[in-house]
Amino acid sequence: MALNREHLDLINAPLSDLLGEASRLRDYGHGHRMTFSPKVFIPLTMLCRDRCGYCTFAKPPAHLENPYLGLDEVISIASKGRQSGCFEALFTLGEEPEERYPAARDWLTANGYSSTIDYLVAAAGAVLSETGMLPHANPGAISEAELLRLRAVSPSQGMMIETLAARLGEAGGPHFGAPDKTPERRLATLEAAGRARVPFTTGILVGIGETREERLEALLAIRDSHARHGHVQEVIVQNFLPKPGTSMHRSDPCDYDEYLRTVATARIVLGSAMHLQAPPNLSDPEQLSALIGAGIDDWGGVSPVTPDHVNPERPWPALNALRDATEAAGKSLAPRLTVYPEYALSDDWIHPDVRTAVRRASDSEGLARDDEWSAGSNETPPVLLVSSEIRASGAVAEVIAGVEAGERVGFDEIVTLLEARGQNAQAVYRLADALRREIIGDVVTFVRNRNINYTNICTFKCRFCAFSKGPLSLNLRGKPYMLGVEEIQRRVIEGVECGATEVCLQGGIHPDFDGDYYLDLARAVKEVAPSIHIHGFTALEVTEGAKRLGMPLKDYLILAKEAGLATLPGTAAEVLD
């Protein structure tokens, strides 16, 4: 790729200028949020047909107890991650080891697999079905057909471009003897992933002998492929560090200023929306703030369970240390899934076989859930322990300041508060608690209520509803029913006798109801309990009642109030986009 004058000016610009622009773009695209992926590292096989001069991951068969991890070992690692709050099962493996080692071929044949990728599909599928962990397959350069097979068991996949400098594959170079590291093979996989609609992680390696121009060429190739397909969810910029036992052990580590320059250049080239990662364990703790200043918005996978098998000499930082470093730079830290929110929330990018697992693991923003609790589950709801030392930052701090000054909160400000994480979320809790104390005091009230669901038969087919039934649903959680007026009155009296001061009336939208049903039901309740407060009929019910009588909604509500209806529940006034 021929670089023009603009490109050359970019890569040779003063470092301070690059950092300033990269930081601005990151803040514009991602605000003050930094993400990471809680993961476990599953080294499915350390055999590899490639011989890279910087790699300590790949090992010969003589140095391994078994050519591949067994399925029981894979499930064990994933289960430990699940128990530790992880979401990602990162499958890392050597590329096509069966092409080099008879031991790999023999193991695959003996266990009923045709190839390493065939086994990877089975292992990822087992992890997904047995643990709920989301696989991220990182098998290197593979075909479009293999990408499509993996797509059905792995929400995201990845392969580092590393470099497009073909000369580094010549004798004496780091990729000499690595047939899978040719520019053509790497780019072919990147393009195939786009055609296969796979949310894809890629990136470059800095400091293995490439020039600034060659780094830029790789970044431009990634940018252009993403422009064609929209599939690159994340770009990693990784710095080279020499490792003992490799042919490059005497090489100099990547110059850190050059590394920061490359990170900033990547942000500028790839734009504000791209997710940009720098592995935190390959930098010293005091250098993390500089990486944030260079434009990254993600720390990548961090594991509380397994080591970094690719860089075993550089353990991952403790999560608390990573959070402290992030917040010291004025950012908040949030866990994410292996697949980024833009893709997790889109059915177009997620195979039907993995959608349910992705949805169960994600929150409303497509990030990872902070806890396991959900309504109706047996999990204990999280307890909010608000620290006295809270420092809100960014847009959340601005909204909080506005609220404290008495300003009205608008739509965008509400969204900002709902998206708060970490200390920002704690600051929102503290503000809400202070407002409650100021306006209401410390008295918490409740109402003695008798809840009556008069029918579960409904003409609507809301996909999230487990309450409604129809004639064809007799095999689903009980039978359809319709309470008579006398039974409803009996339940009202029963509630009053137990001290209830309110009755809540809700039900499905029965096909035989007209608008008069709801009015008659309110009158029947008042007939047996004149003083009872009727809290009844969802927004959907009163809308349907008005519609079926052919009258304006306001007129219908007036009739309902005259019949005895006092208040409407918010239930079923769902936020539907």
PDB file of N, CA and C in Angstrom, residues 338-423:
ATOM      1  N   THR A 338     -17.141 -11.124  25.710  1.00  0.00           N
ATOM      2  CA  THR A 338     -16.165 -11.314  24.653  1.00  0.00           C
ATOM      3  C   THR A 338     -16.602 -10.634  23.366  1.00  0.00           C
ATOM      4  N   VAL A 339     -17.903 -10.493  23.178  1.00  0.00           N
ATOM      5  CA  VAL A 339     -18.441  -9.772  22.032  1.00  0.00           C
ATOM      6  C   VAL A 339     -18.897  -8.395  22.515  1.00  0.00           C
ATOM      7  N   TYR A 340     -18.515  -7.358  21.805  1.00  0.00           N
ATOM      8  CA  TYR A 340     -18.787  -5.996  22.250  1.00  0.00           C
ATOM      9  C   TYR A 340     -20.275  -5.649  22.095  1.00  0.00           C
ATOM     10  N   PRO A 341     -20.751  -4.632  22.853  1.00  0.00           N
ATOM     11  CA  PRO A 341     -22.185  -4.322  22.867  1.00  0.00           C
ATOM     12  C   PRO A 341     -22.793  -4.081  21.495  1.00  0.00           C
ATOM     13  N   GLU A 342     -22.077  -3.415  20.609  1.00  0.00           N
ATOM     14  CA  GLU A 342     -22.631  -3.114  19.291  1.00  0.00           C
ATOM     15  C   GLU A 342     -23.034  -4.385  18.548  1.00  0.00           C
ATOM     16  N   TYR A 343     -22.344  -5.464  18.828  1.00  0.00           N
ATOM     17  CA  TYR A 343     -22.620  -6.742  18.174  1.00  0.00           C
ATOM     18  C   TYR A 343     -23.503  -7.632  19.048  1.00  0.00           C
ATOM     19  N   ALA A 344     -23.309  -7.582  20.355  1.00  0.00           N
ATOM     20  CA  ALA A 344     -24.107  -8.408  21.265  1.00  0.00           C
ATOM     21  C   ALA A 344     -25.590  -8.078  21.177  1.00  0.00           C
ATOM     22  N   LEU A 345     -25.910  -6.813  20.916  1.00  0.00           N
ATOM     23  CA  LEU A 345     -27.307  -6.379  20.871  1.00  0.00           C
ATOM     24  C   LEU A 345     -27.931  -6.527  19.488  1.00  0.00           C
ATOM     25  N   SER A 346     -27.172  -7.053  18.538  1.00  0.00           N
ATOM     26  CA  SER A 346     -27.663  -7.173  17.164  1.00  0.00           C
ATOM     27  C   SER A 346     -27.763  -8.633  16.768  1.00  0.00           C
ATOM     28  N   ASP A 347     -28.970  -9.085  16.457  1.00  0.00           N
ATOM     29  CA  ASP A 347     -29.154 -10.467  16.016  1.00  0.00           C
ATOM     30  C   ASP A 347     -28.451 -10.735  14.691  1.00  0.00           C
ATOM     31  N   ASP A 348     -28.182  -9.698  13.910  1.00  0.00           N
ATOM     32  CA  ASP A 348     -27.519  -9.893  12.620  1.00  0.00           C
ATOM     33  C   ASP A 348     -26.112 -10.458  12.783  1.00  0.00           C
ATOM     34  N   TRP A 349     -25.483 -10.189  13.927  1.00  0.00           N
ATOM     35  CA  TRP A 349     -24.097 -10.592  14.118  1.00  0.00           C
ATOM     36  C   TRP A 349     -23.945 -11.824  14.997  1.00  0.00           C
ATOM     37  N   ILE A 350     -24.985 -12.227  15.684  1.00  0.00           N
ATOM     38  CA  ILE A 350     -24.892 -13.337  16.623  1.00  0.00           C
ATOM     39  C   ILE A 350     -25.671 -14.527  16.077  1.00  0.00           C
ATOM     40  N   HIS A 351     -25.013 -15.668  15.976  1.00  0.00           N
ATOM     41  CA  HIS A 351     -25.658 -16.882  15.470  1.00  0.00           C
ATOM     42  C   HIS A 351     -26.815 -17.270  16.396  1.00  0.00           C
ATOM     43  N   PRO A 352     -27.918 -17.753  15.827  1.00  0.00           N
ATOM     44  CA  PRO A 352     -29.071 -18.120  16.665  1.00  0.00           C
ATOM     45  C   PRO A 352     -28.732 -19.095  17.789  1.00  0.00           C
ATOM     46  N   ASP A 353     -27.761 -19.966  17.578  1.00  0.00           N
ATOM     47  CA  ASP A 353     -27.435 -20.970  18.594  1.00  0.00           C
ATOM     48  C   ASP A 353     -26.725 -20.381  19.814  1.00  0.00           C
ATOM     49  N   VAL A 354     -26.216 -19.169  19.714  1.00  0.00           N
ATOM     50  CA  VAL A 354     -25.516 -18.575  20.861  1.00  0.00           C
ATOM     51  C   VAL A 354     -26.211 -17.324  21.390  1.00  0.00           C
ATOM     52  N   ARG A 355     -27.304 -16.917  20.760  1.00  0.00           N
ATOM     53  CA  ARG A 355     -27.978 -15.680  21.180  1.00  0.00           C
ATOM     54  C   ARG A 355     -28.458 -15.738  22.615  1.00  0.00           C
ATOM     55  N   THR A 356     -29.062 -16.841  23.011  1.00  0.00           N
ATOM     56  CA  THR A 356     -29.601 -16.925  24.366  1.00  0.00           C
ATOM     57  C   THR A 356     -28.497 -16.773  25.401  1.00  0.00           C
ATOM     58  N   ALA A 357     -27.362 -17.438  25.175  1.00  0.00           N
ATOM     59  CA  ALA A 357     -26.249 -17.334  26.122  1.00  0.00           C
ATOM     60  C   ALA A 357     -25.727 -15.910  26.202  1.00  0.00           C
ATOM     61  N   VAL A 358     -25.657 -15.228  25.070  1.00  0.00           N
ATOM     62  CA  VAL A 358     -25.187 -13.841  25.056  1.00  0.00           C
ATOM     63  C   VAL A 358     -26.163 -12.950  25.813  1.00  0.00           C
ATOM     64  N   ARG A 359     -27.443 -13.135  25.582  1.00  0.00           N
ATOM     65  CA  ARG A 359     -28.440 -12.303  26.255  1.00  0.00           C
ATOM     66  C   ARG A 359     -28.460 -12.541  27.765  1.00  0.00           C
ATOM     67  N   ARG A 360     -28.288 -13.765  28.174  1.00  0.00           N
ATOM     68  CA  ARG A 360     -28.280 -14.058  29.610  1.00  0.00           C
ATOM     69  C   ARG A 360     -27.075 -13.420  30.294  1.00  0.00           C
ATOM     70  N   ALA A 361     -25.984 -13.316  29.578  1.00  0.00           N
ATOM     71  CA  ALA A 361     -24.760 -12.769  30.176  1.00  0.00           C
ATOM     72  C   ALA A 361     -24.702 -11.253  30.127  1.00  0.00           C
ATOM     73  N   SER A 362     -25.534 -10.630  29.297  1.00  0.00           N
ATOM     74  CA  SER A 362     -25.411  -9.189  29.068  1.00  0.00           C
ATOM     75  C   SER A 362     -26.450  -8.396  29.829  1.00  0.00           C
ATOM     76  N   ASP A 363     -26.108  -7.139  30.083  1.00  0.00           N
ATOM     77  CA  ASP A 363     -27.077  -6.224  30.685  1.00  0.00           C
ATOM     78  C   ASP A 363     -27.772  -5.457  29.577  1.00  0.00           C
ATOM     79  N   SER A 364     -28.535  -4.433  29.931  1.00  0.00           N
ATOM     80  CA  SER A 364     -29.333  -3.711  28.946  1.00  0.00           C
ATOM     81  C   SER A 364     -28.486  -2.941  27.945  1.00  0.00           C
ATOM     82  N   GLU A 365     -27.213  -2.699  28.287  1.00  0.00           N
ATOM     83  CA  GLU A 365     -26.328  -2.000  27.360  1.00  0.00           C
ATOM     84  C   GLU A 365     -25.493  -2.943  26.505  1.00  0.00           C
ATOM     85  N   GLY A 366     -25.615  -4.242  26.744  1.00  0.00           N
ATOM     86  CA  GLY A 366     -24.797  -5.195  26.017  1.00  0.00           C
ATOM     87  C   GLY A 366     -23.462  -5.466  26.671  1.00  0.00           C
ATOM     88  N   LEU A 367     -23.221  -4.879  27.846  1.00  0.00           N
ATOM     89  CA  LEU A 367     -22.019  -5.176  28.623  1.00  0.00           C
ATOM     90  C   LEU A 367     -22.285  -6.395  29.503  1.00  0.00           C
ATOM     91  N   ALA A 368     -21.266  -6.833  30.234  1.00  0.00           N
ATOM     92  CA  ALA A 368     -21.444  -7.977  31.123  1.00  0.00           C
ATOM     93  C   ALA A 368     -22.251  -7.576  32.351  1.00  0.00           C
ATOM     94  N   ARG A 369     -23.046  -8.500  32.839  1.00  0.00           N
ATOM     95  CA  ARG A 369     -23.827  -8.244  34.051  1.00  0.00           C
ATOM     96  C   ARG A 369     -22.899  -8.091  35.246  1.00  0.00           C
ATOM     97  N   ASP A 370     -23.246  -7.193  36.139  1.00  0.00           N
ATOM     98  CA  ASP A 370     -22.470  -7.008  37.360  1.00  0.00           C
ATOM     99  C   ASP A 370     -22.785  -8.057  38.419  1.00  0.00           C
ATOM    100  N   ASP A 371     -23.944  -8.724  38.292  1.00  0.00           N
ATOM    101  CA  ASP A 371     -24.328  -9.719  39.283  1.00  0.00           C
ATOM    102  C   ASP A 371     -25.229 -10.743  38.615  1.00  0.00           C
ATOM    103  N   GLU A 372     -25.517 -11.823  39.339  1.00  0.00           N
ATOM    104  CA  GLU A 372     -26.294 -12.932  38.791  1.00  0.00           C
ATOM    105  C   GLU A 372     -27.788 -12.789  39.050  1.00  0.00           C
ATOM    106  N   TRP A 373     -28.179 -11.750  39.816  1.00  0.00           N
ATOM    107  CA  TRP A 373     -29.569 -11.656  40.232  1.00  0.00           C
ATOM    108  C   TRP A 373     -30.476 -11.225  39.086  1.00  0.00           C
ATOM    109  N   SER A 374     -31.668 -11.800  39.051  1.00  0.00           N
ATOM    110  CA  SER A 374     -32.731 -11.332  38.169  1.00  0.00           C
ATOM    111  C   SER A 374     -34.044 -11.613  38.868  1.00  0.00           C
ATOM    112  N   ALA A 375     -35.091 -10.889  38.503  1.00  0.00           N
ATOM    113  CA  ALA A 375     -36.391 -11.040  39.159  1.00  0.00           C
ATOM    114  C   ALA A 375     -36.878 -12.483  39.028  1.00  0.00           C
ATOM    115  N   GLY A 376     -37.281 -13.057  40.144  1.00  0.00           N
ATOM    116  CA  GLY A 376     -37.791 -14.418  40.141  1.00  0.00           C
ATOM    117  C   GLY A 376     -36.735 -15.485  40.331  1.00  0.00           C
ATOM    118  N   SER A 377     -35.454 -15.087  40.350  1.00  0.00           N
ATOM    119  CA  SER A 377     -34.394 -16.080  40.534  1.00  0.00           C
ATOM    120  C   SER A 377     -34.169 -16.348  42.014  1.00  0.00           C
ATOM    121  N   ASN A 378     -33.380 -17.378  42.287  1.00  0.00           N
ATOM    122  CA  ASN A 378     -33.064 -17.726  43.670  1.00  0.00           C
ATOM    123  C   ASN A 378     -31.826 -17.011  44.189  1.00  0.00           C
ATOM    124  N   GLU A 379     -31.203 -16.218  43.322  1.00  0.00           N
ATOM    125  CA  GLU A 379     -30.002 -15.492  43.729  1.00  0.00           C
ATOM    126  C   GLU A 379     -30.358 -14.384  44.720  1.00  0.00           C
ATOM    127  N   THR A 380     -29.472 -14.118  45.647  1.00  0.00           N
ATOM    128  CA  THR A 380     -29.674 -13.028  46.594  1.00  0.00           C
ATOM    129  C   THR A 380     -29.418 -11.696  45.895  1.00  0.00           C
ATOM    130  N   PRO A 381     -30.350 -10.745  45.983  1.00  0.00           N
ATOM    131  CA  PRO A 381     -30.127  -9.445  45.345  1.00  0.00           C
ATOM    132  C   PRO A 381     -28.872  -8.783  45.882  1.00  0.00           C
ATOM    133  N   PRO A 382     -28.140  -8.063  45.027  1.00  0.00           N
ATOM    134  CA  PRO A 382     -26.913  -7.407  45.492  1.00  0.00           C
ATOM    135  C   PRO A 382     -27.222  -6.326  46.514  1.00  0.00           C
ATOM    136  N   VAL A 383     -26.325  -6.156  47.465  1.00  0.00           N
ATOM    137  CA  VAL A 383     -26.454  -5.118  48.476  1.00  0.00           C
ATOM    138  C   VAL A 383     -25.608  -3.926  48.054  1.00  0.00           C
ATOM    139  N   LEU A 384     -26.192  -2.747  48.057  1.00  0.00           N
ATOM    140  CA  LEU A 384     -25.471  -1.546  47.653  1.00  0.00           C
ATOM    141  C   LEU A 384     -24.735  -0.978  48.854  1.00  0.00           C
ATOM    142  N   LEU A 385     -23.429  -1.133  48.852  1.00  0.00           N
ATOM    143  CA  LEU A 385     -22.598  -0.578  49.919  1.00  0.00           C
ATOM    144  C   LEU A 385     -21.949   0.686  49.385  1.00  0.00           C
ATOM    145  N   VAL A 386     -22.518   1.814  49.716  1.00  0.00           N
ATOM    146  CA  VAL A 386     -22.039   3.088  49.190  1.00  0.00           C
ATOM    147  C   VAL A 386     -20.901   3.602  50.059  1.00  0.00           C
ATOM    148  N   SER A 387     -19.739   3.728  49.455  1.00  0.00           N
ATOM    149  CA  SER A 387     -18.572   4.209  50.188  1.00  0.00           C
ATOM    150  C   SER A 387     -18.696   5.702  50.468  1.00  0.00           C
ATOM    151  N   SER A 388     -18.076   6.121  51.557  1.00  0.00           N
ATOM    152  CA  SER A 388     -18.082   7.554  51.875  1.00  0.00           C
ATOM    153  C   SER A 388     -17.100   8.320  51.005  1.00  0.00           C
ATOM    154  N   GLU A 389     -16.155   7.585  50.389  1.00  0.00           N
ATOM    155  CA  GLU A 389     -15.162   8.230  49.529  1.00  0.00           C
ATOM    156  C   GLU A 389     -15.501   7.944  48.071  1.00  0.00           C
ATOM    157  N   ILE A 390     -16.366   8.762  47.517  1.00  0.00           N
ATOM    158  CA  ILE A 390     -16.835   8.576  46.150  1.00  0.00           C
ATOM    159  C   ILE A 390     -16.482   9.807  45.338  1.00  0.00           C
ATOM    160  N   ARG A 391     -15.970   9.563  44.140  1.00  0.00           N
ATOM    161  CA  ARG A 391     -15.617  10.687  43.268  1.00  0.00           C
ATOM    162  C   ARG A 391     -16.205  10.432  41.890  1.00  0.00           C
ATOM    163  N   ALA A 392     -17.326  11.096  41.587  1.00  0.00           N
ATOM    164  CA  ALA A 392     -17.911  10.976  40.263  1.00  0.00           C
ATOM    165  C   ALA A 392     -17.040  11.709  39.253  1.00  0.00           C
ATOM    166  N   SER A 393     -17.115  11.269  38.005  1.00  0.00           N
ATOM    167  CA  SER A 393     -16.303  11.894  36.968  1.00  0.00           C
ATOM    168  C   SER A 393     -17.098  12.034  35.680  1.00  0.00           C
ATOM    169  N   GLY A 394     -16.565  12.836  34.765  1.00  0.00           N
ATOM    170  CA  GLY A 394     -17.135  12.950  33.432  1.00  0.00           C
ATOM    171  C   GLY A 394     -18.555  13.470  33.400  1.00  0.00           C
ATOM    172  N   ALA A 395     -19.311  12.906  32.460  1.00  0.00           N
ATOM    173  CA  ALA A 395     -20.684  13.364  32.245  1.00  0.00           C
ATOM    174  C   ALA A 395     -21.567  13.106  33.454  1.00  0.00           C
ATOM    175  N   VAL A 396     -21.317  12.012  34.179  1.00  0.00           N
ATOM    176  CA  VAL A 396     -22.117  11.711  35.371  1.00  0.00           C
ATOM    177  C   VAL A 396     -21.931  12.803  36.421  1.00  0.00           C
ATOM    178  N   ALA A 397     -20.696  13.238  36.611  1.00  0.00           N
ATOM    179  CA  ALA A 397     -20.433  14.306  37.576  1.00  0.00           C
ATOM    180  C   ALA A 397     -21.159  15.592  37.172  1.00  0.00           C
ATOM    181  N   GLU A 398     -21.208  15.872  35.882  1.00  0.00           N
ATOM    182  CA  GLU A 398     -21.904  17.078  35.410  1.00  0.00           C
ATOM    183  C   GLU A 398     -23.399  16.985  35.673  1.00  0.00           C
ATOM    184  N   VAL A 399     -23.997  15.825  35.423  1.00  0.00           N
ATOM    185  CA  VAL A 399     -25.438  15.660  35.664  1.00  0.00           C
ATOM    186  C   VAL A 399     -25.739  15.780  37.156  1.00  0.00           C
ATOM    187  N   ILE A 400     -24.923  15.147  37.980  1.00  0.00           N
ATOM    188  CA  ILE A 400     -25.133  15.214  39.424  1.00  0.00           C
ATOM    189  C   ILE A 400     -25.054  16.656  39.914  1.00  0.00           C
ATOM    190  N   ALA A 401     -24.080  17.394  39.407  1.00  0.00           N
ATOM    191  CA  ALA A 401     -23.948  18.805  39.791  1.00  0.00           C
ATOM    192  C   ALA A 401     -25.189  19.590  39.394  1.00  0.00           C
ATOM    193  N   GLY A 402     -25.748  19.282  38.213  1.00  0.00           N
ATOM    194  CA  GLY A 402     -26.960  19.956  37.776  1.00  0.00           C
ATOM    195  C   GLY A 402     -28.151  19.645  38.655  1.00  0.00           C
ATOM    196  N   VAL A 403     -28.289  18.374  39.044  1.00  0.00           N
ATOM    197  CA  VAL A 403     -29.388  17.981  39.930  1.00  0.00           C
ATOM    198  C   VAL A 403     -29.268  18.696  41.265  1.00  0.00           C
ATOM    199  N   GLU A 404     -28.056  18.735  41.810  1.00  0.00           N
ATOM    200  CA  GLU A 404     -27.839  19.383  43.107  1.00  0.00           C
ATOM    201  C   GLU A 404     -28.095  20.883  43.036  1.00  0.00           C
ATOM    202  N   ALA A 405     -27.969  21.446  41.815  1.00  0.00           N
ATOM    203  CA  ALA A 405     -28.244  22.868  41.633  1.00  0.00           C
ATOM    204  C   ALA A 405     -29.716  23.141  41.341  1.00  0.00           C
ATOM    205  N   GLY A 406     -30.532  22.088  41.302  1.00  0.00           N
ATOM    206  CA  GLY A 406     -31.964  22.256  41.079  1.00  0.00           C
ATOM    207  C   GLY A 406     -32.386  22.258  39.637  1.00  0.00           C
ATOM    208  N   GLU A 407     -31.478  21.868  38.717  1.00  0.00           N
ATOM    209  CA  GLU A 407     -31.822  21.861  37.297  1.00  0.00           C
ATOM    210  C   GLU A 407     -32.670  20.639  36.961  1.00  0.00           C
ATOM    211  N   ARG A 408     -33.522  20.788  35.954  1.00  0.00           N
ATOM    212  CA  ARG A 408     -34.370  19.680  35.510  1.00  0.00           C
ATOM    213  C   ARG A 408     -33.524  18.694  34.709  1.00  0.00           C
ATOM    214  N   VAL A 409     -33.724  17.413  34.959  1.00  0.00           N
ATOM    215  CA  VAL A 409     -32.961  16.378  34.270  1.00  0.00           C
ATOM    216  C   VAL A 409     -33.658  16.016  32.965  1.00  0.00           C
ATOM    217  N   GLY A 410     -32.934  16.143  31.855  1.00  0.00           N
ATOM    218  CA  GLY A 410     -33.484  15.826  30.547  1.00  0.00           C
ATOM    219  C   GLY A 410     -33.245  14.382  30.144  1.00  0.00           C
ATOM    220  N   PHE A 411     -33.711  14.039  28.958  1.00  0.00           N
ATOM    221  CA  PHE A 411     -33.611  12.658  28.470  1.00  0.00           C
ATOM    222  C   PHE A 411     -32.168  12.178  28.420  1.00  0.00           C
ATOM    223  N   ASP A 412     -31.300  12.954  27.811  1.00  0.00           N
ATOM    224  CA  ASP A 412     -29.900  12.543  27.681  1.00  0.00           C
ATOM    225  C   ASP A 412     -29.237  12.385  29.043  1.00  0.00           C
ATOM    226  N   GLU A 413     -29.599  13.262  29.982  1.00  0.00           N
ATOM    227  CA  GLU A 413     -29.015  13.170  31.321  1.00  0.00           C
ATOM    228  C   GLU A 413     -29.477  11.900  32.047  1.00  0.00           C
ATOM    229  N   ILE A 414     -30.740  11.521  31.828  1.00  0.00           N
ATOM    230  CA  ILE A 414     -31.242  10.283  32.439  1.00  0.00           C
ATOM    231  C   ILE A 414     -30.486   9.078  31.898  1.00  0.00           C
ATOM    232  N   VAL A 415     -30.257   9.065  30.590  1.00  0.00           N
ATOM    233  CA  VAL A 415     -29.485   7.972  29.991  1.00  0.00           C
ATOM    234  C   VAL A 415     -28.086   7.920  30.588  1.00  0.00           C
ATOM    235  N   THR A 416     -27.474   9.073  30.776  1.00  0.00           N
ATOM    236  CA  THR A 416     -26.137   9.124  31.369  1.00  0.00           C
ATOM    237  C   THR A 416     -26.131   8.495  32.757  1.00  0.00           C
ATOM    238  N   LEU A 417     -27.143   8.805  33.569  1.00  0.00           N
ATOM    239  CA  LEU A 417     -27.219   8.229  34.914  1.00  0.00           C
ATOM    240  C   LEU A 417     -27.443   6.719  34.869  1.00  0.00           C
ATOM    241  N   LEU A 418     -28.270   6.265  33.931  1.00  0.00           N
ATOM    242  CA  LEU A 418     -28.534   4.833  33.821  1.00  0.00           C
ATOM    243  C   LEU A 418     -27.290   4.062  33.372  1.00  0.00           C
ATOM    244  N   GLU A 419     -26.402   4.716  32.656  1.00  0.00           N
ATOM    245  CA  GLU A 419     -25.196   4.067  32.159  1.00  0.00           C
ATOM    246  C   GLU A 419     -24.022   4.136  33.140  1.00  0.00           C
ATOM    247  N   ALA A 420     -24.229   4.744  34.280  1.00  0.00           N
ATOM    248  CA  ALA A 420     -23.134   4.916  35.246  1.00  0.00           C
ATOM    249  C   ALA A 420     -22.643   3.565  35.755  1.00  0.00           C
ATOM    250  N   ARG A 421     -21.332   3.459  35.908  1.00  0.00           N
ATOM    251  CA  ARG A 421     -20.704   2.254  36.435  1.00  0.00           C
ATOM    252  C   ARG A 421     -19.684   2.642  37.496  1.00  0.00           C
ATOM    253  N   GLY A 422     -19.307   1.669  38.326  1.00  0.00           N
ATOM    254  CA  GLY A 422     -18.238   1.893  39.281  1.00  0.00           C
ATOM    255  C   GLY A 422     -18.539   3.028  40.247  1.00  0.00           C
ATOM    256  N   GLN A 423     -17.547   3.896  40.447  1.00  0.00           N
ATOM    257  CA  GLN A 423     -17.723   5.009  41.375  1.00  0.00           C
ATOM    258  C   GLN A 423     -18.820   5.955  40.904  1.00  0.00           C
TER     259      GLN A 423
END
